[in-house]
XYZ file of C-alpha atoms in Angstrom:
83
model
C 6.269 7.907 -5.196
C 5.520 7.821 -1.300
C 6.842 6.729 1.466
C 5.550 5.501 5.060
C 5.267 2.957 7.796
C 2.815 0.174 7.563
C 0.861 0.723 10.553
C -1.767 -2.119 10.344
C -3.994 -4.761 7.853
C -7.171 -4.442 6.728
C -9.525 -7.402 6.608
C -12.594 -7.068 3.952
C -14.722 -9.637 4.004
C -16.065 -9.157 0.571
C -13.777 -7.014 -2.093
C -14.077 -6.686 -5.987
C -13.588 -9.932 -7.829
C -10.723 -8.492 -9.474
C -9.056 -7.807 -5.588
C -9.797 -11.329 -4.135
C -6.964 -12.334 -3.194
C -4.872 -8.689 -2.353
C -3.635 -7.533 0.786
C -4.945 -3.884 1.888
C -1.924 -2.219 4.477
C -2.708 0.969 6.177
C -0.043 3.124 5.605
C 1.105 6.282 7.596
C 2.806 8.988 5.112
C 5.935 10.174 5.653
C 6.913 13.959 4.436
C 10.805 15.074 4.675
C 12.134 11.611 6.900
C 8.740 13.085 9.347
C 5.326 11.165 10.293
C 1.998 13.312 8.872
C -0.615 11.362 10.547
C -1.754 10.800 7.437
C -2.811 7.376 6.365
C -3.831 5.826 3.071
C -5.303 1.845 2.290
C -2.557 0.255 -0.449
C -2.960 -3.002 -1.867
C 0.535 -4.733 -1.111
C 2.381 -5.931 -4.003
C 5.585 -7.016 -2.108
C 4.695 -8.890 1.316
C 5.490 -6.046 3.481
C 4.500 -6.263 7.404
C 3.585 -3.787 10.133
C 6.350 -1.663 11.339
C 8.215 -2.197 8.039
C 8.999 1.125 6.075
C 7.717 0.904 2.484
C 7.283 2.634 -1.097
C 4.075 3.124 -2.251
C 3.749 4.348 -5.880
C -0.058 5.873 -6.589
C -2.703 6.883 -9.434
C -3.768 5.409 -12.358
C -0.690 3.317 -12.859
C -0.208 2.045 -9.549
C -2.342 -0.617 -10.972
C 0.185 -1.487 -13.120
C 2.638 -2.780 -10.787
C -0.340 -5.688 -9.921
C -0.689 -9.007 -12.051
C -3.887 -7.896 -12.571
C -3.735 -4.588 -14.544
C -7.970 -4.105 -15.090
C -7.618 -4.122 -10.518
C -9.753 -0.777 -9.568
C -6.653 0.354 -7.509
C -4.772 4.120 -7.316
C -2.029 2.827 -4.567
C 0.405 -0.255 -4.732
C 3.453 -0.854 -2.295
C 6.417 -2.096 -4.812
C 8.967 -1.508 -2.421
C 10.119 -2.244 1.136
C 12.948 0.313 2.651
C 16.421 -1.718 4.141
C 17.423 1.656 5.630
């Protein structure tokens, strides 16, 4: 799992049918408690907002966090960090 801060959202007027209704977020990755300047685009499954610290699962198992497990996705926001 990765930790990061949501920096923005991605607007996509056209997308693969199994991703219709999904919200895409741009997340800056953290390592050892420090921002890295690296970004990833992740599907939001928990309703996170800009500026929040989130947990992201990646790889082929990420799609298991979505309702449609056949969606072509390799990064999903699965948690919001409280502190």
